């Protein structure tokens, strides 16, 4: 029995590639579905790879990097895995709190995704306590971990875990002991005894304090009894500390540092338990000396505010911005982009623009930050400025369709109907289930005197809305 640990989830793709195109079933435990459209040019680069090292070189170093020469990142690696024939079915083991949130909002998000076809939305069904369907060409099952034993899983299915699965956000609450989930997985009649585990800490999806979850799961999988006992104690002390039992946690974590003085996770948790800021700083410095992953990071701090919806205020974001001068190179560019997105959330346009200029100088165009700036300019009625940033946002897959939609609205408001038509049609072709471009096209075709096209668009829009209502009811039944 063996466990492979990755810092970020998308790094599993080269490992799957090494196993060959066998269209296997993946039992996928994650708080997020990392399945988004990747354009054919980027897929083609992967298809031309002859080694796992070449595949790994096409992974974005960070999801805020421009698409440019990269082919996948932590948000979309499942799509190329499917297109390359590495996986044929994804069993998404969904945390209960995420499943309960599968409401109209999530259905709307599915409709806005690039590449999703109407027949795929219609494919989703509630079957025996789970949801089955097909999305972006991949067979997809959504279920709870307690339902896994009821599924007819092929013996060569593989298990893949992202440790953000165990943390409920917002609030960073531990909702289940990893050992309970491990026990359910070990009962599955699978031949492959290798599991892949991702930390997802540097991207901000898993709290730094829970970085050891990957080590806990690996110890369980590899049956290392001493390590299992250590990490199990850390888990229970972590939970006690989170519940406000500081005194007991402080005492027992101190004892644990004596037993395991080279465990960075123990020192980090001890620092959280200490009331004296100086003592906390010493413990956290000790953790960082053992493992650089525990060192302070502006980039991680900015990302976790967004990705885990942590409470913050403008003063906190300003503090992070002041620390940007401490960084250099690509790290500074990425941190500028992350902080700029936070400034966008607070409507601080000049600070966001400054972050954009600094990020672009290092990394090139920043589509996600461009979109944030464009939205602020649109709210302020600055359509010409918004259009400049929307055009920049067309560079990357993630923002392209939304940018086309906004550009269509900008041109329509300016009376440039043919230009508006081009952008609305681009958005509709990319995301055929998204109702907004279709609704705008129906109006635009009428304005242009093309009544036949207007009637056809209106008819398809009614069908989409009907399917949305039906899908919402089916998903609500599963939740």
Short mmCIF file of C-alpha atoms in Angstrom, two decimals:
data_model
loop_
_atom_site.label_atom_id
_atom_site.label_comp_id
_atom_site.label_asym_id
_atom_site.label_seq_id
_atom_site.Cartn_x
_atom_site.Cartn_y
_atom_site.Cartn_z
CA UNK A 1 0.00 0.00 0.00
CA UNK A 2 1.39 3.35 -1.06
CA UNK A 3 0.34 7.00 -0.97
CA UNK A 4 1.64 9.78 -3.19
CA UNK A 5 1.34 13.33 -1.82
CA UNK A 6 1.16 16.40 -4.05
CA UNK A 7 1.18 20.03 -2.99
CA UNK A 8 -1.55 20.98 -5.48
CA UNK A 9 -4.22 18.78 -6.99
CA UNK A 10 -3.44 19.34 -10.67
CA UNK A 11 -0.01 17.74 -10.17
CA UNK A 12 -1.75 14.37 -10.22
CA UNK A 13 -2.22 14.62 -14.00
CA UNK A 14 1.36 13.58 -14.97
CA UNK A 15 1.03 10.62 -12.59
CA UNK A 16 -2.19 9.52 -14.29
CA UNK A 17 -0.54 10.04 -17.68
CA UNK A 18 2.24 7.64 -16.66
CA UNK A 19 -0.40 4.95 -16.13
CA UNK A 20 -1.53 5.17 -19.75
CA UNK A 21 -4.87 5.96 -21.40
CA UNK A 22 -7.09 3.37 -19.75
CA UNK A 23 -10.22 5.49 -19.13
CA UNK A 24 -10.31 4.39 -15.50
CA UNK A 25 -12.86 5.27 -12.86
CA UNK A 26 -11.56 7.81 -10.34
CA UNK A 27 -13.05 7.98 -6.85
CA UNK A 28 -12.50 11.67 -6.30
CA UNK A 29 -12.82 13.23 -2.84
CA UNK A 30 -12.74 17.02 -3.13
CA UNK A 31 -14.73 20.04 -1.99
CA UNK A 32 -14.59 21.34 -5.59
CA UNK A 33 -15.19 19.87 -9.03
CA UNK A 34 -12.01 20.77 -10.92
CA UNK A 35 -13.66 20.25 -14.28
CA UNK A 36 -13.60 23.26 -16.61
CA UNK A 37 -13.22 23.61 -20.34
CA UNK A 38 -9.71 23.85 -21.82
CA UNK A 39 -9.43 25.07 -25.41
CA UNK A 40 -8.20 22.71 -28.19
CA UNK A 41 -4.83 24.42 -28.61
CA UNK A 42 -3.93 23.80 -25.00
CA UNK A 43 -5.18 20.20 -25.20
CA UNK A 44 -3.12 19.67 -28.34
CA UNK A 45 0.08 20.50 -26.47
CA UNK A 46 -0.71 17.73 -24.00
CA UNK A 47 -1.52 15.27 -26.77
CA UNK A 48 1.96 15.86 -28.20
CA UNK A 49 3.73 15.01 -24.93
CA UNK A 50 5.98 11.95 -24.85
CA UNK A 51 6.81 11.89 -21.15
CA UNK A 52 5.31 12.67 -17.77
CA UNK A 53 7.94 15.39 -17.39
CA UNK A 54 6.59 17.14 -20.49
CA UNK A 55 3.06 16.90 -19.11
CA UNK A 56 4.24 18.34 -15.79
CA UNK A 57 5.90 21.27 -17.57
CA UNK A 58 2.49 22.31 -18.94
CA UNK A 59 0.96 22.66 -15.47
CA UNK A 60 0.49 26.25 -14.33
CA UNK A 61 2.79 27.07 -11.39
CA UNK A 62 -0.23 28.87 -9.91
CA UNK A 63 -3.81 29.22 -11.08
CA UNK A 64 -3.35 33.01 -11.38
CA UNK A 65 -0.69 32.57 -14.06
CA UNK A 66 -1.89 33.46 -17.59
CA UNK A 67 -2.83 30.49 -19.77
CA UNK A 68 -0.09 31.43 -22.28
CA UNK A 69 2.18 28.39 -22.62
CA UNK A 70 0.39 26.28 -19.99
CA UNK A 71 -2.32 23.68 -20.57
CA UNK A 72 -3.97 23.07 -17.20
CA UNK A 73 -4.20 24.15 -13.58
CA UNK A 74 -5.83 23.13 -10.32
CA UNK A 75 -9.26 24.32 -11.52
CA UNK A 76 -9.50 22.35 -14.75
CA UNK A 77 -7.10 19.39 -14.81
CA UNK A 78 -9.94 16.86 -14.94
CA UNK A 79 -10.96 18.02 -18.40
CA UNK A 80 -7.61 17.20 -20.07
CA UNK A 81 -7.47 13.97 -18.06
CA UNK A 82 -10.76 13.01 -19.69
CA UNK A 83 -9.78 14.20 -23.17
CA UNK A 84 -6.51 12.26 -23.00
CA UNK A 85 -8.40 9.07 -22.12
CA UNK A 86 -6.89 8.82 -18.64
CA UNK A 87 -10.25 8.79 -16.85
CA UNK A 88 -13.60 7.60 -18.17
CA UNK A 89 -15.82 8.08 -15.14
CA UNK A 90 -15.51 10.41 -12.18
CA UNK A 91 -17.17 9.46 -8.90
CA UNK A 92 -17.18 12.78 -7.09
CA UNK A 93 -17.46 12.05 -3.38
CA UNK A 94 -19.00 15.32 -2.23
CA UNK A 95 -18.86 16.66 1.34
CA UNK A 96 -22.40 16.79 2.79
CA UNK A 97 -22.34 20.57 3.21
CA UNK A 98 -21.36 21.00 -0.44
CA UNK A 99 -24.07 18.61 -1.61
CA UNK A 100 -26.68 20.51 0.41
CA UNK A 101 -25.61 23.71 -1.35
CA UNK A 102 -26.40 22.20 -4.75
CA UNK A 103 -29.24 24.57 -5.46
CA UNK A 104 -30.34 26.93 -8.21
CA UNK A 105 -27.04 28.80 -7.81
CA UNK A 106 -25.03 25.71 -8.74
CA UNK A 107 -27.35 24.86 -11.62
CA UNK A 108 -26.81 28.39 -12.90
CA UNK A 109 -23.04 27.90 -12.66
CA UNK A 110 -23.28 24.69 -14.68
CA UNK A 111 -25.22 26.52 -17.37
CA UNK A 112 -22.58 29.23 -17.62
CA UNK A 113 -19.71 26.76 -18.09
CA UNK A 114 -17.98 26.72 -21.45
CA UNK A 115 -18.50 23.56 -23.47
CA UNK A 116 -21.50 22.21 -21.54
CA UNK A 117 -24.21 20.96 -23.91
CA UNK A 118 -27.98 21.06 -23.26
CA UNK A 119 -28.21 17.28 -23.51
CA UNK A 120 -25.59 16.99 -20.77
CA UNK A 121 -27.63 19.10 -18.37
CA UNK A 122 -30.65 16.95 -19.24
CA UNK A 123 -28.66 13.80 -18.44
CA UNK A 124 -28.49 14.39 -14.67
CA UNK A 125 -30.71 12.07 -12.66
CA UNK A 126 -31.25 11.26 -9.00
CA UNK A 127 -30.64 7.51 -8.65
CA UNK A 128 -30.60 5.56 -5.38
CA UNK A 129 -29.35 8.46 -3.28
CA UNK A 130 -26.78 9.75 -5.77
CA UNK A 131 -26.71 11.96 -8.86
CA UNK A 132 -25.62 10.49 -12.21
CA UNK A 133 -25.02 12.41 -15.40
CA UNK A 134 -22.50 13.53 -17.98
CA UNK A 135 -20.55 16.80 -18.03
CA UNK A 136 -18.04 18.00 -20.62
CA UNK A 137 -17.94 14.52 -22.11
CA UNK A 138 -17.16 12.80 -18.80
CA UNK A 139 -19.47 10.37 -17.00
CA UNK A 140 -20.06 11.84 -13.55
CA UNK A 141 -21.51 10.48 -10.31
CA UNK A 142 -22.06 12.60 -7.19
CA UNK A 143 -22.41 10.78 -3.88
CA UNK A 144 -21.59 10.76 -0.16
CA UNK A 145 -18.63 8.67 1.06
CA UNK A 146 -21.06 6.40 2.92
CA UNK A 147 -22.64 5.42 -0.39
CA UNK A 148 -19.46 4.18 -2.05
CA UNK A 149 -19.91 0.55 -1.06
CA UNK A 150 -23.25 0.52 -2.90
CA UNK A 151 -21.64 1.49 -6.20
CA UNK A 152 -20.48 -1.13 -8.66
CA UNK A 153 -16.94 0.20 -8.96
CA UNK A 154 -14.47 -1.52 -11.31
CA UNK A 155 -11.60 -3.24 -9.51
CA UNK A 156 -9.05 -0.99 -11.25
CA UNK A 157 -10.68 2.21 -9.96
CA UNK A 158 -8.26 4.67 -8.36
CA UNK A 159 -8.68 6.85 -5.29
CA UNK A 160 -7.75 10.53 -5.36
CA UNK A 161 -8.14 12.85 -2.35
CA UNK A 162 -7.87 16.60 -1.91
CA UNK A 163 -7.62 17.41 1.79
CA UNK A 164 -9.87 20.46 1.45
CA UNK A 165 -12.59 17.79 1.40
CA UNK A 166 -12.39 17.57 5.20
CA UNK A 167 -12.81 21.30 5.92
CA UNK A 168 -16.13 23.07 5.84
CA UNK A 169 -16.04 26.69 4.68
CA UNK A 170 -16.64 29.40 5.54
CA UNK A 171 -15.47 28.91 9.10
CA UNK A 172 -12.79 26.24 8.53
CA UNK A 173 -14.73 23.64 10.49
CA UNK A 174 -13.60 20.00 10.59
CA UNK A 175 -16.70 18.01 9.71
CA UNK A 176 -15.30 14.45 9.79
CA UNK A 177 -12.26 12.55 11.03
CA UNK A 178 -10.12 11.55 8.00
CA UNK A 179 -9.81 8.10 9.56
CA UNK A 180 -13.57 7.53 9.22
CA UNK A 181 -13.40 8.30 5.52
CA UNK A 182 -10.26 6.18 5.11
CA UNK A 183 -12.02 3.20 6.67
CA UNK A 184 -14.83 3.53 4.12
CA UNK A 185 -12.34 3.68 1.26
CA UNK A 186 -10.37 0.66 2.47
CA UNK A 187 -13.53 -1.43 2.43
CA UNK A 188 -13.89 -0.94 -1.32
CA UNK A 189 -12.91 -4.04 -3.35
CA UNK A 190 -10.25 -2.27 -5.40
CA UNK A 191 -7.08 -3.89 -6.73
CA UNK A 192 -5.01 -0.69 -6.93
CA UNK A 193 -3.60 0.05 -3.48
CA UNK A 194 -2.06 3.39 -4.48
CA UNK A 195 -3.86 6.57 -3.42
CA UNK A 196 -3.02 10.12 -4.50
CA UNK A 197 -3.42 12.91 -1.94
CA UNK A 198 -3.20 16.68 -2.46
CA UNK A 199 -2.60 19.28 0.23
CA UNK A 200 -4.01 22.40 -1.57
CA UNK A 201 -2.51 24.69 1.08
CA UNK A 202 -0.39 27.03 -1.03
CA UNK A 203 -3.43 27.87 -3.17
CA UNK A 204 -5.40 28.71 -0.02
CA UNK A 205 -8.10 26.04 -0.28
CA UNK A 206 -6.90 24.05 2.75
CA UNK A 207 -5.91 25.91 5.95
CA UNK A 208 -2.21 25.78 6.81
CA UNK A 209 -3.12 24.34 10.21
CA UNK A 210 -4.56 21.29 8.42
CA UNK A 211 -1.61 20.67 6.13
CA UNK A 212 -0.83 17.51 8.10
CA UNK A 213 -4.07 15.88 6.92
CA UNK A 214 -2.21 14.56 3.87
CA UNK A 215 0.42 12.99 6.14
CA UNK A 216 -2.30 11.51 8.36
CA UNK A 217 -4.00 9.88 5.36
CA UNK A 218 -0.70 8.62 3.95
CA UNK A 219 0.19 7.05 7.30
CA UNK A 220 -3.22 5.34 7.41
CA UNK A 221 -2.83 4.06 3.88
CA UNK A 222 0.68 2.77 4.48
CA UNK A 223 -0.23 1.35 7.93
CA UNK A 224 2.52 3.20 9.82
CA UNK A 225 1.15 2.75 13.33
CA UNK A 226 3.38 5.25 15.18
CA UNK A 227 2.63 7.98 12.66
CA UNK A 228 -1.07 7.13 12.70
CA UNK A 229 -1.16 7.56 16.48
CA UNK A 230 0.71 10.87 16.26
CA UNK A 231 -1.51 12.40 13.58
CA UNK A 232 -4.65 11.08 15.24
CA UNK A 233 -3.62 12.90 18.42
CA UNK A 234 -2.95 16.05 16.38
CA UNK A 235 -6.38 15.80 14.81
CA UNK A 236 -8.17 15.54 18.15
CA UNK A 237 -6.07 18.34 19.65
CA UNK A 238 -6.71 20.45 16.56
CA UNK A 239 -10.44 19.88 16.96
CA UNK A 240 -10.29 20.66 20.68
CA UNK A 241 -8.40 23.88 19.99
CA UNK A 242 -10.94 24.88 17.37
CA UNK A 243 -13.69 24.25 19.93
CA UNK A 244 -12.06 26.70 22.36
CA UNK A 245 -10.41 24.15 24.67
CA UNK A 246 -7.13 26.06 24.65
CA UNK A 247 -5.73 24.97 28.02
CA UNK A 248 -5.92 21.23 27.44
CA UNK A 249 -4.73 21.59 23.86
CA UNK A 250 -1.76 23.70 24.94
CA UNK A 251 -0.66 21.14 27.52
CA UNK A 252 -0.99 18.14 25.22
CA UNK A 253 0.56 19.85 22.21
CA UNK A 254 3.55 20.75 24.36
CA UNK A 255 3.92 17.09 25.24
CA UNK A 256 3.57 16.18 21.55
CA UNK A 257 6.45 18.47 20.58
CA UNK A 258 8.64 16.55 23.00
CA UNK A 259 7.62 13.26 21.41
CA UNK A 260 7.94 14.59 17.85
CA UNK A 261 10.28 17.60 17.93
CA UNK A 262 10.78 17.54 14.14
CA UNK A 263 7.09 17.69 13.26
CA UNK A 264 6.36 21.17 11.85
CA UNK A 265 2.59 20.65 12.12
CA UNK A 266 2.81 20.09 15.87
CA UNK A 267 4.80 23.28 16.42
CA UNK A 268 2.39 25.24 14.26
CA UNK A 269 -0.64 24.02 16.22
CA UNK A 270 1.18 24.73 19.48
CA UNK A 271 1.64 28.31 18.31
CA UNK A 272 -2.10 28.61 17.70
CA UNK A 273 -2.77 27.37 21.23
CA UNK A 274 -0.43 29.86 22.89
CA UNK A 275 -1.93 33.12 24.20
CA UNK A 276 1.37 35.02 24.30
CA UNK A 277 2.11 36.49 20.81
CA UNK A 278 5.85 36.16 21.37
CA UNK A 279 5.48 32.46 22.21
CA UNK A 280 3.27 31.98 19.15
CA UNK A 281 5.89 33.65 16.96
CA UNK A 282 8.63 31.37 18.34
CA UNK A 283 6.60 28.22 17.75
CA UNK A 284 5.66 29.26 14.23
CA UNK A 285 9.26 30.15 13.47
CA UNK A 286 10.27 26.67 14.66
CA UNK A 287 7.65 25.15 12.33
CA UNK A 288 8.96 27.21 9.40
CA UNK A 289 12.55 26.18 10.18
CA UNK A 290 11.52 22.54 9.94
CA UNK A 291 9.38 23.02 6.81
CA UNK A 292 9.41 26.13 4.61
CA UNK A 293 5.75 25.42 3.80
CA UNK A 294 4.92 26.97 7.21
CA UNK A 295 6.69 30.25 6.47
CA UNK A 296 4.47 33.36 6.16
CA UNK A 297 3.24 33.95 2.61
CA UNK A 298 1.47 37.03 1.23
CA UNK A 299 0.30 35.03 -1.78
CA UNK A 300 -1.17 32.23 0.33
CA UNK A 301 -2.82 34.71 2.71
CA UNK A 302 -4.46 36.63 -0.14
CA UNK A 303 -5.63 33.44 -1.87
CA UNK A 304 -7.12 31.89 1.23
CA UNK A 305 -9.24 34.98 1.92
CA UNK A 306 -10.87 34.52 -1.49
CA UNK A 307 -10.88 30.76 -1.76
CA UNK A 308 -12.17 30.02 1.74
CA UNK A 309 -14.27 33.20 2.09
CA UNK A 310 -12.42 34.25 5.21
CA UNK A 311 -13.66 37.37 7.01
CA UNK A 312 -11.49 40.39 6.24
CA UNK A 313 -11.53 44.15 5.92
CA UNK A 314 -9.82 46.76 3.79
CA UNK A 315 -7.20 47.40 6.48
CA UNK A 316 -6.12 43.74 6.32
CA UNK A 317 -5.85 43.90 2.53
CA UNK A 318 -3.82 47.11 2.80
CA UNK A 319 -1.43 45.32 5.17
CA UNK A 320 -0.94 42.56 2.62
CA UNK A 321 -0.39 45.15 -0.11
CA UNK A 322 2.39 46.82 1.87
CA UNK A 323 4.17 43.46 2.12
CA UNK A 324 4.25 43.08 -1.67
CA UNK A 325 7.48 45.10 -1.76
CA UNK A 326 9.19 42.28 0.16
CA UNK A 327 8.67 39.91 -2.78
CA UNK A 328 10.42 39.58 -6.12
CA UNK A 329 9.84 38.04 -9.53
CA UNK A 330 6.93 35.75 -10.27
CA UNK A 331 5.97 35.46 -6.61
CA UNK A 332 5.47 39.21 -6.43
CA UNK A 333 3.46 39.20 -9.66
CA UNK A 334 1.15 36.45 -8.42
CA UNK A 335 0.72 38.10 -5.02
CA UNK A 336 -0.08 41.42 -6.73
CA UNK A 337 -2.79 39.70 -8.76
CA UNK A 338 -4.25 38.01 -5.67
CA UNK A 339 -4.24 41.22 -3.63
CA UNK A 340 -5.68 43.13 -6.60
CA UNK A 341 -8.65 40.78 -6.66
CA UNK A 342 -9.26 41.54 -2.99
CA UNK A 343 -9.17 45.27 -3.71
CA UNK A 344 -11.75 44.67 -6.45
CA UNK A 345 -14.02 43.02 -3.88
CA UNK A 346 -13.84 46.22 -1.81
CA UNK A 347 -14.37 48.45 -4.84
CA UNK A 348 -10.93 50.02 -4.45
CA UNK A 349 -10.29 50.66 -8.14
CA UNK A 350 -7.05 52.66 -8.00
CA UNK A 351 -5.36 50.10 -5.75
CA UNK A 352 -6.62 47.28 -7.98
CA UNK A 353 -5.23 49.05 -11.05
CA UNK A 354 -1.85 49.47 -9.36
CA UNK A 355 -1.80 45.75 -8.54
CA UNK A 356 -2.73 44.95 -12.13
CA UNK A 357 0.13 47.01 -13.54
CA UNK A 358 2.63 45.35 -11.22
CA UNK A 359 1.33 41.84 -11.91
CA UNK A 360 1.23 42.35 -15.68
CA UNK A 361 4.78 43.71 -15.69
CA UNK A 362 6.00 40.39 -14.30
CA UNK A 363 3.57 37.79 -15.61
CA UNK A 364 1.79 39.29 -18.62
CA UNK A 365 -1.96 39.80 -18.94
CA UNK A 366 -4.11 38.98 -15.93
CA UNK A 367 -7.54 37.93 -17.16
CA UNK A 368 -9.22 37.32 -13.81
CA UNK A 369 -8.05 40.63 -12.37
CA UNK A 370 -8.94 42.33 -15.66
CA UNK A 371 -12.49 41.05 -15.26
CA UNK A 372 -12.68 42.39 -11.72
CA UNK A 373 -11.46 45.81 -12.84
CA UNK A 374 -13.82 45.82 -15.84
CA UNK A 375 -16.83 45.13 -13.60
CA UNK A 376 -15.89 48.06 -11.37
CA UNK A 377 -15.51 50.34 -14.41
CA UNK A 378 -18.91 49.22 -15.74
CA UNK A 379 -20.57 50.02 -12.42
CA UNK A 380 -19.01 53.46 -12.57
CA UNK A 381 -20.27 53.97 -16.13
CA UNK A 382 -16.73 53.98 -17.54
CA UNK A 383 -17.52 51.73 -20.52
CA UNK A 384 -14.47 52.64 -22.62
CA UNK A 385 -12.11 51.75 -19.77
CA UNK A 386 -14.11 48.60 -19.06
CA UNK A 387 -13.84 47.52 -22.69
CA UNK A 388 -10.03 47.77 -22.60
CA UNK A 389 -9.86 45.37 -19.67
CA UNK A 390 -12.53 43.07 -21.09
CA UNK A 391 -10.43 42.66 -24.23
CA UNK A 392 -7.47 41.68 -22.03
CA UNK A 393 -9.70 39.12 -20.28
CA UNK A 394 -10.28 37.37 -23.62
CA UNK A 395 -6.74 35.95 -23.36
CA UNK A 396 -7.64 33.12 -20.93
CA UNK A 397 -10.22 30.32 -21.06
CA UNK A 398 -11.66 31.02 -17.62
CA UNK A 399 -12.75 34.60 -18.33
CA UNK A 400 -13.26 34.56 -22.09
CA UNK A 401 -17.00 33.85 -22.38
CA UNK A 402 -17.95 36.28 -19.62
CA UNK A 403 -15.76 38.93 -21.26
CA UNK A 404 -17.52 38.37 -24.60
CA UNK A 405 -20.87 38.76 -22.83
CA UNK A 406 -19.89 42.02 -21.19
CA UNK A 407 -18.36 43.36 -24.41
CA UNK A 408 -21.60 42.58 -26.20
CA UNK A 409 -23.47 44.69 -23.66
CA UNK A 410 -20.94 47.54 -23.96
CA UNK A 411 -21.28 47.66 -27.75
CA UNK A 412 -25.06 47.33 -27.64
CA UNK A 413 -25.34 50.25 -25.24
CA UNK A 414 -23.11 52.26 -27.58
CA UNK A 415 -25.35 51.51 -30.56
CA UNK A 416 -22.74 49.32 -32.25
CA UNK A 417 -25.10 46.44 -32.91
CA UNK A 418 -22.97 44.40 -35.31
CA UNK A 419 -20.02 44.42 -32.91
CA UNK A 420 -22.38 43.47 -30.09
CA UNK A 421 -23.69 40.61 -32.20
CA UNK A 422 -20.18 39.21 -32.72
CA UNK A 423 -19.49 39.08 -28.99
CA UNK A 424 -22.88 37.67 -27.96
CA UNK A 425 -22.58 34.96 -30.61
CA UNK A 426 -19.07 34.11 -29.41
CA UNK A 427 -20.34 33.81 -25.84
CA UNK A 428 -23.26 31.64 -26.92
CA UNK A 429 -21.10 29.31 -29.01
CA UNK A 430 -18.69 28.83 -26.12
CA UNK A 431 -21.39 28.38 -23.44
CA UNK A 432 -24.53 27.17 -25.26
CA UNK A 433 -26.43 26.57 -22.00
CA UNK A 434 -25.90 30.10 -20.69
CA UNK A 435 -29.16 32.00 -21.06
CA UNK A 436 -27.89 35.60 -20.90
CA UNK A 437 -26.15 35.74 -24.31
CA UNK A 438 -29.12 33.96 -25.89
CA UNK A 439 -31.57 36.42 -24.37
CA UNK A 440 -29.46 39.35 -25.56
CA UNK A 441 -29.23 37.83 -29.05
CA UNK A 442 -33.01 37.47 -29.25
CA UNK A 443 -33.36 41.20 -28.53
CA UNK A 444 -30.49 42.14 -30.80
CA UNK A 445 -31.80 40.15 -33.77
CA UNK A 446 -35.13 41.95 -33.41
CA UNK A 447 -33.34 45.30 -33.37
CA UNK A 448 -31.49 44.28 -36.54
CA UNK A 449 -34.74 43.24 -38.23
CA UNK A 450 -33.84 39.53 -38.32
CA UNK A 451 -37.10 38.25 -36.89
CA UNK A 452 -36.53 34.60 -37.83
CA UNK A 453 -33.28 34.48 -35.86
CA UNK A 454 -34.93 36.35 -32.99
CA UNK A 455 -37.79 33.83 -32.80
CA UNK A 456 -35.35 30.90 -32.91
CA UNK A 457 -33.24 32.38 -30.10
CA UNK A 458 -36.34 33.06 -27.99
CA UNK A 459 -37.53 29.48 -28.50
CA UNK A 460 -34.16 28.02 -27.45
CA UNK A 461 -34.14 30.33 -24.43
CA UNK A 462 -37.52 28.98 -23.29
CA UNK A 463 -36.19 25.42 -23.64
CA UNK A 464 -33.10 26.30 -21.60
CA UNK A 465 -35.16 27.83 -18.81
CA UNK A 466 -37.46 24.82 -18.74
CA UNK A 467 -34.48 22.49 -18.49
CA UNK A 468 -32.99 24.67 -15.76
CA UNK A 469 -36.18 24.36 -13.70
CA UNK A 470 -36.23 20.60 -14.22
CA UNK A 471 -32.57 20.19 -13.29
CA UNK A 472 -33.02 22.35 -10.19
CA UNK A 473 -35.82 20.06 -9.00
CA UNK A 474 -33.75 16.92 -9.62
CA UNK A 475 -30.71 18.33 -7.83
CA UNK A 476 -32.83 19.56 -4.92
CA UNK A 477 -34.18 16.04 -4.46
CA UNK A 478 -30.63 14.71 -4.11
CA UNK A 479 -29.61 17.41 -1.65
#
